[in-house]
PDB file of C-alpha atoms in Angstrom:
ATOM      1  CA  UNK S   1      11.560 -12.754 -11.571  1.00 84.00           C
ATOM      2  CA  UNK S   2       9.251  -9.679 -11.457  1.00 85.00           C
ATOM      3  CA  UNK S   3      10.636  -6.099 -11.016  1.00 90.00           C
ATOM      4  CA  UNK S   4       8.451  -3.028 -10.943  1.00 94.00           C
ATOM      5  CA  UNK S   5      10.315   0.642 -11.608  1.00 94.00           C
ATOM      6  CA  UNK S   6       8.568   4.023 -11.061  1.00 96.00           C
ATOM      7  CA  UNK S   7      10.272   7.365 -12.166  1.00 94.00           C
ATOM      8  CA  UNK S   8      10.843  10.094 -11.307  1.00 95.00           C
ATOM      9  CA  UNK S   9      12.154   9.446  -8.007  1.00 94.00           C
ATOM     10  CA  UNK S  10      11.630  12.945  -7.076  1.00 95.00           C
ATOM     11  CA  UNK S  11      10.187  15.932  -8.757  1.00 95.00           C
ATOM     12  CA  UNK S  12       9.452  19.231  -7.625  1.00 97.00           C
ATOM     13  CA  UNK S  13       6.628  21.219  -9.694  1.00 96.00           C
ATOM     14  CA  UNK S  14       5.217  24.788  -9.856  1.00 97.00           C
ATOM     15  CA  UNK S  15       0.847  25.045  -9.101  1.00 97.00           C
ATOM     16  CA  UNK S  16      -0.597  25.019 -12.368  1.00 96.00           C
ATOM     17  CA  UNK S  17       2.033  22.624 -14.221  1.00 97.00           C
ATOM     18  CA  UNK S  18       1.357  19.363 -16.073  1.00 96.00           C
ATOM     19  CA  UNK S  19       2.600  15.914 -14.000  1.00 96.00           C
ATOM     20  CA  UNK S  20       3.690  12.463 -15.475  1.00 97.00           C
ATOM     21  CA  UNK S  21       4.539   9.751 -13.508  1.00 97.00           C
ATOM     22  CA  UNK S  22       5.342   6.466 -15.315  1.00 97.00           C
ATOM     23  CA  UNK S  23       5.622   2.870 -14.138  1.00 97.00           C
ATOM     24  CA  UNK S  24       6.814  -0.580 -15.853  1.00 97.00           C
ATOM     25  CA  UNK S  25       6.592  -4.020 -14.763  1.00 96.00           C
ATOM     26  CA  UNK S  26       8.531  -6.593 -16.195  1.00 95.00           C
ATOM     27  CA  UNK S  27       8.605 -10.378 -15.738  1.00 93.00           C
ATOM     28  CA  UNK S  28       4.691 -10.612 -15.619  1.00 91.00           C
ATOM     29  CA  UNK S  29       1.887 -10.572 -18.144  1.00 90.00           C
ATOM     30  CA  UNK S  30      -1.541  -9.280 -17.307  1.00 90.00           C
ATOM     31  CA  UNK S  31      -0.589  -7.571 -13.992  1.00 92.00           C
ATOM     32  CA  UNK S  32      -3.423  -5.535 -11.814  1.00 91.00           C
ATOM     33  CA  UNK S  33      -1.729  -2.409 -11.614  1.00 94.00           C
ATOM     34  CA  UNK S  34      -2.548   0.610  -8.615  1.00 93.00           C
ATOM     35  CA  UNK S  35      -1.671   3.924  -8.105  1.00 95.00           C
ATOM     36  CA  UNK S  36      -1.359   5.105  -4.641  1.00 94.00           C
ATOM     37  CA  UNK S  37      -0.772   8.465  -2.649  1.00 93.00           C
ATOM     38  CA  UNK S  38       0.607   8.720   0.978  1.00 90.00           C
ATOM     39  CA  UNK S  39       0.141  12.269   2.398  1.00 79.00           C
ATOM     40  CA  UNK S  40       3.173  13.023   5.021  1.00 71.00           C
ATOM     41  CA  UNK S  41       3.113  10.515   7.917  1.00 65.00           C
ATOM     42  CA  UNK S  42      -0.497   9.062   6.858  1.00 70.00           C
ATOM     43  CA  UNK S  43      -1.813   5.976   5.210  1.00 81.00           C
ATOM     44  CA  UNK S  44      -2.040   4.740   1.399  1.00 89.00           C
ATOM     45  CA  UNK S  45      -4.793   6.073  -0.282  1.00 90.00           C
ATOM     46  CA  UNK S  46      -5.900   4.298  -3.243  1.00 90.00           C
ATOM     47  CA  UNK S  47      -6.166   6.929  -6.597  1.00 93.00           C
ATOM     48  CA  UNK S  48      -6.769   4.211  -9.337  1.00 93.00           C
ATOM     49  CA  UNK S  49      -6.645   0.754 -10.346  1.00 90.00           C
ATOM     50  CA  UNK S  50      -6.589  -1.337 -13.511  1.00 92.00           C
ATOM     51  CA  UNK S  51      -7.212  -4.983 -14.028  1.00 90.00           C
ATOM     52  CA  UNK S  52      -6.174  -4.665 -17.896  1.00 91.00           C
ATOM     53  CA  UNK S  53      -5.342  -2.216 -20.970  1.00 93.00           C
ATOM     54  CA  UNK S  54      -7.694   0.419 -21.080  1.00 89.00           C
ATOM     55  CA  UNK S  55      -9.166  -0.464 -18.146  1.00 90.00           C
ATOM     56  CA  UNK S  56      -9.113   2.185 -15.256  1.00 91.00           C
ATOM     57  CA  UNK S  57     -11.050   2.587 -12.088  1.00 89.00           C
ATOM     58  CA  UNK S  58     -10.775   5.743 -10.300  1.00 87.00           C
ATOM     59  CA  UNK S  59     -11.491   5.831  -6.269  1.00 82.00           C
ATOM     60  CA  UNK S  60     -11.043   9.593  -5.499  1.00 78.00           C
ATOM     61  CA  UNK S  61     -12.588  12.454  -7.550  1.00 65.00           C
ATOM     62  CA  UNK S  62      -9.603  14.773  -8.129  1.00 77.00           C
ATOM     63  CA  UNK S  63      -7.585  16.588 -10.937  1.00 88.00           C
ATOM     64  CA  UNK S  64      -5.505  13.301 -11.448  1.00 93.00           C
ATOM     65  CA  UNK S  65      -5.906  10.859 -14.235  1.00 94.00           C
ATOM     66  CA  UNK S  66      -4.275   7.642 -15.118  1.00 95.00           C
ATOM     67  CA  UNK S  67      -3.910   5.394 -18.115  1.00 95.00           C
ATOM     68  CA  UNK S  68      -2.760   1.981 -18.987  1.00 96.00           C
ATOM     69  CA  UNK S  69      -1.384   2.129 -22.747  1.00 94.00           C
ATOM     70  CA  UNK S  70       0.303  -1.708 -22.605  1.00 94.00           C
ATOM     71  CA  UNK S  71      -0.168  -4.314 -20.723  1.00 95.00           C
ATOM     72  CA  UNK S  72       2.701  -3.416 -17.898  1.00 95.00           C
ATOM     73  CA  UNK S  73       2.501   0.551 -18.034  1.00 96.00           C
ATOM     74  CA  UNK S  74       0.827   2.296 -15.966  1.00 97.00           C
ATOM     75  CA  UNK S  75       1.118   6.751 -16.059  1.00 97.00           C
ATOM     76  CA  UNK S  76      -0.440   8.894 -13.510  1.00 96.00           C
ATOM     77  CA  UNK S  77      -1.280  12.384 -15.030  1.00 96.00           C
ATOM     78  CA  UNK S  78      -2.320  15.479 -14.263  1.00 95.00           C
ATOM     79  CA  UNK S  79      -2.835  18.819 -16.676  1.00 94.00           C
ATOM     80  CA  UNK S  80      -2.598  21.138 -13.799  1.00 95.00           C
ATOM     81  CA  UNK S  81      -1.005  20.197 -10.359  1.00 95.00           C
ATOM     82  CA  UNK S  82      -2.535  22.005  -7.028  1.00 93.00           C
ATOM     83  CA  UNK S  83      -0.563  22.342  -4.007  1.00 93.00           C
ATOM     84  CA  UNK S  84      -2.581  19.622  -2.310  1.00 90.00           C
ATOM     85  CA  UNK S  85      -1.228  17.046  -4.898  1.00 92.00           C
ATOM     86  CA  UNK S  86       2.163  17.099  -2.950  1.00 92.00           C
ATOM     87  CA  UNK S  87       2.815  13.676  -1.459  1.00 91.00           C
ATOM     88  CA  UNK S  88       4.209  10.290  -2.035  1.00 93.00           C
ATOM     89  CA  UNK S  89       3.325   8.499  -4.973  1.00 96.00           C
ATOM     90  CA  UNK S  90       3.630   4.776  -5.006  1.00 96.00           C
ATOM     91  CA  UNK S  91       2.702   2.169  -7.994  1.00 96.00           C
ATOM     92  CA  UNK S  92       1.966  -1.271  -7.453  1.00 94.00           C
ATOM     93  CA  UNK S  93       1.074  -4.459  -8.905  1.00 93.00           C
ATOM     94  CA  UNK S  94      -0.284  -7.849  -8.263  1.00 90.00           C
ATOM     95  CA  UNK S  95      -0.697 -11.191  -9.813  1.00 85.00           C
ATOM     96  CA  UNK S  96      -4.427 -11.945  -9.947  1.00 72.00           C
ATOM     97  CA  UNK S  97      -5.711 -12.153  -6.333  1.00 63.00           C
ATOM     98  CA  UNK S  98      -2.295 -11.924  -4.559  1.00 70.00           C
ATOM     99  CA  UNK S  99      -0.076  -9.811  -2.497  1.00 84.00           C
ATOM    100  CA  UNK S 100       0.872  -6.528  -4.173  1.00 89.00           C
ATOM    101  CA  UNK S 101       4.285  -5.375  -4.592  1.00 91.00           C
ATOM    102  CA  UNK S 102       5.255  -1.641  -4.811  1.00 93.00           C
ATOM    103  CA  UNK S 103       7.607   0.420  -6.732  1.00 93.00           C
ATOM    104  CA  UNK S 104      10.363   2.585  -5.427  1.00 93.00           C
ATOM    105  CA  UNK S 105       7.874   5.783  -5.076  1.00 94.00           C
ATOM    106  CA  UNK S 106       7.933   9.285  -6.441  1.00 95.00           C
ATOM    107  CA  UNK S 107       8.267  12.282  -3.938  1.00 94.00           C
ATOM    108  CA  UNK S 108       6.097  15.305  -5.667  1.00 95.00           C
ATOM    109  CA  UNK S 109       6.382  18.398  -4.249  1.00 95.00           C
ATOM    110  CA  UNK S 110       4.193  21.373  -5.781  1.00 95.00           C
ATOM    111  CA  UNK S 111       5.388  24.762  -5.034  1.00 96.00           C
TER     112      UNK S 111
ATOM    113  CA  UNK Y   1     -18.221   1.772   2.448  1.00 84.00           C
ATOM    114  CA  UNK Y   2     -15.270  -0.119   2.729  1.00 88.00           C
ATOM    115  CA  UNK Y   3     -12.949   0.638   5.573  1.00 92.00           C
ATOM    116  CA  UNK Y   4      -9.837  -0.463   7.360  1.00 94.00           C
ATOM    117  CA  UNK Y   5      -8.918   0.974  10.955  1.00 95.00           C
ATOM    118  CA  UNK Y   6      -5.478   0.318  12.795  1.00 96.00           C
ATOM    119  CA  UNK Y   7      -4.858   1.254  16.266  1.00 96.00           C
ATOM    120  CA  UNK Y   8      -2.761   2.385  18.052  1.00 96.00           C
ATOM    121  CA  UNK Y   9      -1.690   5.158  15.323  1.00 94.00           C
ATOM    122  CA  UNK Y  10       1.516   5.733  17.019  1.00 95.00           C
ATOM    123  CA  UNK Y  11       3.597   3.545  19.661  1.00 96.00           C
ATOM    124  CA  UNK Y  12       6.825   4.146  21.415  1.00 97.00           C
ATOM    125  CA  UNK Y  13       8.529   1.047  23.104  1.00 97.00           C
ATOM    126  CA  UNK Y  14      11.846   0.147  24.544  1.00 97.00           C
ATOM    127  CA  UNK Y  15      13.863  -2.581  22.987  1.00 97.00           C
ATOM    128  CA  UNK Y  16      13.162  -5.502  24.325  1.00 97.00           C
ATOM    129  CA  UNK Y  17       9.571  -4.764  24.442  1.00 97.00           C
ATOM    130  CA  UNK Y  18       6.667  -6.833  22.819  1.00 97.00           C
ATOM    131  CA  UNK Y  19       3.937  -4.859  20.820  1.00 98.00           C
ATOM    132  CA  UNK Y  20       0.951  -6.048  19.542  1.00 98.00           C
ATOM    133  CA  UNK Y  21      -0.706  -3.873  16.384  1.00 98.00           C
ATOM    134  CA  UNK Y  22      -3.969  -4.323  15.702  1.00 98.00           C
ATOM    135  CA  UNK Y  23      -6.221  -4.153  12.799  1.00 98.00           C
ATOM    136  CA  UNK Y  24      -9.840  -4.205  12.002  1.00 97.00           C
ATOM    137  CA  UNK Y  25     -11.776  -3.999   8.726  1.00 96.00           C
ATOM    138  CA  UNK Y  26     -15.684  -3.714   7.273  1.00 95.00           C
ATOM    139  CA  UNK Y  27     -14.962  -4.697   3.687  1.00 90.00           C
ATOM    140  CA  UNK Y  28     -17.309  -6.673   1.181  1.00 87.00           C
ATOM    141  CA  UNK Y  29     -15.887  -9.518  -0.879  1.00 88.00           C
ATOM    142  CA  UNK Y  30     -13.164  -9.944   1.382  1.00 90.00           C
ATOM    143  CA  UNK Y  31     -10.329 -12.116  -0.044  1.00 90.00           C
ATOM    144  CA  UNK Y  32      -7.165 -11.726   2.514  1.00 91.00           C
ATOM    145  CA  UNK Y  33      -5.491  -9.496   4.963  1.00 94.00           C
ATOM    146  CA  UNK Y  34      -1.998  -7.924   4.026  1.00 94.00           C
ATOM    147  CA  UNK Y  35       0.634  -6.723   6.563  1.00 97.00           C
ATOM    148  CA  UNK Y  36       3.537  -4.322   5.327  1.00 96.00           C
ATOM    149  CA  UNK Y  37       6.416  -2.545   6.774  1.00 96.00           C
ATOM    150  CA  UNK Y  38       7.208   0.817   5.701  1.00 94.00           C
ATOM    151  CA  UNK Y  39      10.570   2.622   6.319  1.00 92.00           C
ATOM    152  CA  UNK Y  40      11.887   5.096   4.384  1.00 81.00           C
ATOM    153  CA  UNK Y  41      10.278   4.578   1.036  1.00 84.00           C
ATOM    154  CA  UNK Y  42       7.969   1.866  -0.411  1.00 89.00           C
ATOM    155  CA  UNK Y  43       6.182  -0.556   1.796  1.00 92.00           C
ATOM    156  CA  UNK Y  44       7.758  -4.048   1.960  1.00 93.00           C
ATOM    157  CA  UNK Y  45       5.509  -7.052   2.308  1.00 93.00           C
ATOM    158  CA  UNK Y  46       5.250  -9.064   5.516  1.00 96.00           C
ATOM    159  CA  UNK Y  47       2.357 -11.656   5.755  1.00 94.00           C
ATOM    160  CA  UNK Y  48      -0.518 -12.423   3.894  1.00 93.00           C
ATOM    161  CA  UNK Y  49      -3.560 -13.689   5.782  1.00 94.00           C
ATOM    162  CA  UNK Y  50      -6.395 -15.801   4.190  1.00 91.00           C
ATOM    163  CA  UNK Y  51      -7.905 -18.589   6.885  1.00 88.00           C
ATOM    164  CA  UNK Y  52      -8.965 -17.649  10.626  1.00 89.00           C
ATOM    165  CA  UNK Y  53      -6.829 -18.886  13.468  1.00 88.00           C
ATOM    166  CA  UNK Y  54      -3.924 -19.717  11.530  1.00 88.00           C
ATOM    167  CA  UNK Y  55      -0.685 -18.051  12.634  1.00 91.00           C
ATOM    168  CA  UNK Y  56       1.923 -16.716  10.156  1.00 93.00           C
ATOM    169  CA  UNK Y  57       5.336 -16.346  11.700  1.00 95.00           C
ATOM    170  CA  UNK Y  58       8.754 -14.738  10.690  1.00 94.00           C
ATOM    171  CA  UNK Y  59      11.548 -14.608  13.175  1.00 96.00           C
ATOM    172  CA  UNK Y  60      10.245 -12.225  15.812  1.00 97.00           C
ATOM    173  CA  UNK Y  61       7.069 -11.481  14.009  1.00 97.00           C
ATOM    174  CA  UNK Y  62       3.711 -13.091  13.758  1.00 97.00           C
ATOM    175  CA  UNK Y  63       0.193 -12.479  12.695  1.00 97.00           C
ATOM    176  CA  UNK Y  64      -2.993 -14.126  13.059  1.00 96.00           C
ATOM    177  CA  UNK Y  65      -6.468 -13.474  11.263  1.00 95.00           C
ATOM    178  CA  UNK Y  66     -10.184 -13.711  12.769  1.00 94.00           C
ATOM    179  CA  UNK Y  67     -12.634 -13.526   9.942  1.00 89.00           C
ATOM    180  CA  UNK Y  68     -15.542 -13.959  12.070  1.00 92.00           C
ATOM    181  CA  UNK Y  69     -14.778 -10.913  14.485  1.00 92.00           C
ATOM    182  CA  UNK Y  70     -13.110  -8.950  11.298  1.00 94.00           C
ATOM    183  CA  UNK Y  71      -9.673  -8.190  12.709  1.00 95.00           C
ATOM    184  CA  UNK Y  72      -5.991  -9.249  12.648  1.00 97.00           C
ATOM    185  CA  UNK Y  73      -3.075  -8.534  14.991  1.00 98.00           C
ATOM    186  CA  UNK Y  74       0.621  -8.242  14.234  1.00 98.00           C
ATOM    187  CA  UNK Y  75       2.697  -9.247  17.138  1.00 98.00           C
ATOM    188  CA  UNK Y  76       6.523  -8.122  17.250  1.00 98.00           C
ATOM    189  CA  UNK Y  77       8.462 -10.260  20.350  1.00 97.00           C
ATOM    190  CA  UNK Y  78      12.060  -8.608  21.708  1.00 97.00           C
ATOM    191  CA  UNK Y  79      11.705  -5.318  19.799  1.00 98.00           C
ATOM    192  CA  UNK Y  80      14.909  -3.846  18.238  1.00 97.00           C
ATOM    193  CA  UNK Y  81      15.604  -0.536  17.047  1.00 96.00           C
ATOM    194  CA  UNK Y  82      15.629  -1.624  13.305  1.00 96.00           C
ATOM    195  CA  UNK Y  83      11.784  -2.543  13.821  1.00 97.00           C
ATOM    196  CA  UNK Y  84      10.938   1.126  14.200  1.00 97.00           C
ATOM    197  CA  UNK Y  85       8.598   1.731  10.929  1.00 96.00           C
ATOM    198  CA  UNK Y  86       5.182   2.320   9.737  1.00 94.00           C
ATOM    199  CA  UNK Y  87       3.061  -1.078   9.799  1.00 96.00           C
ATOM    200  CA  UNK Y  88       0.585  -1.067   7.435  1.00 95.00           C
ATOM    201  CA  UNK Y  89      -2.439  -3.282   7.158  1.00 96.00           C
ATOM    202  CA  UNK Y  90      -4.251  -3.375   4.256  1.00 94.00           C
ATOM    203  CA  UNK Y  91      -7.416  -5.711   2.748  1.00 93.00           C
ATOM    204  CA  UNK Y  92      -7.671  -7.301  -0.509  1.00 90.00           C
ATOM    205  CA  UNK Y  93     -10.873  -7.610  -2.053  1.00 86.00           C
ATOM    206  CA  UNK Y  94     -12.430 -10.419  -4.584  1.00 82.00           C
ATOM    207  CA  UNK Y  95     -13.706  -7.858  -6.860  1.00 67.00           C
ATOM    208  CA  UNK Y  96     -11.610  -6.182  -9.169  1.00 62.00           C
ATOM    209  CA  UNK Y  97      -8.826  -7.326  -6.936  1.00 71.00           C
ATOM    210  CA  UNK Y  98      -8.802  -4.065  -5.116  1.00 81.00           C
ATOM    211  CA  UNK Y  99      -6.559  -3.622  -2.105  1.00 87.00           C
ATOM    212  CA  UNK Y 100      -7.611  -0.953   0.781  1.00 89.00           C
ATOM    213  CA  UNK Y 101      -4.893   0.030   3.448  1.00 92.00           C
ATOM    214  CA  UNK Y 102      -5.400   1.372   6.899  1.00 93.00           C
ATOM    215  CA  UNK Y 103      -3.550   4.595   8.183  1.00 92.00           C
ATOM    216  CA  UNK Y 104      -0.776   2.763   9.504  1.00 94.00           C
ATOM    217  CA  UNK Y 105       0.634   2.258  13.020  1.00 95.00           C
ATOM    218  CA  UNK Y 106       4.020   4.388  13.625  1.00 94.00           C
ATOM    219  CA  UNK Y 107       6.117   2.179  15.804  1.00 97.00           C
ATOM    220  CA  UNK Y 108       9.092   3.984  17.423  1.00 97.00           C
ATOM    221  CA  UNK Y 109      11.755   1.429  19.493  1.00 97.00           C
ATOM    222  CA  UNK Y 110      14.223   3.336  21.372  1.00 97.00           C
ATOM    223  CA  UNK Y 111      17.548   1.707  22.933  1.00 94.00           C
TER     224      UNK Y 111
END
């Protein structure tokens, strides 16, 4: 069966520091991959999605970036965090044209 | 611009009540509509709807899609405190398999 893992689960980072959140999917190949962010008490904002290795689509201009170095690996990065980057980050995967499934999420607090 | 709207944004009911949550959308290249339940962490999948007029049912939860009027409803009968959560509606597009979420409805069920 397919599983998705995302880490770290929580982190507290100072303003201006870098960020790296990692996500891997097991038990499938060539999935669509997604990064979402959820501010407190709000819906999910799509940040990036990828339909293949090296193919990244960005939905919102920001100081975040994403990379897909391997088929089942998706990384969210920032060179310099802002206070407004705080939130709950969710990685998700989808078989082509089907339901999406979420990782456990990462709570980021920028101080 | 693609848009998914949910109403109400928050709702407080008593145990045993029946609730109806609404989701409307304006999205090009519609593929399917998805409902998720989010408690403390990652959203969990409830339903995927692709055809109009066909009700999906799981226990006390049911959902239906109207592709002509571009909306869906999620019904919960005989609510329980364990139904307290944020309910998220999302639309999956055929183009690049992009999935867009609404803001969510926060449901609180009080004893």
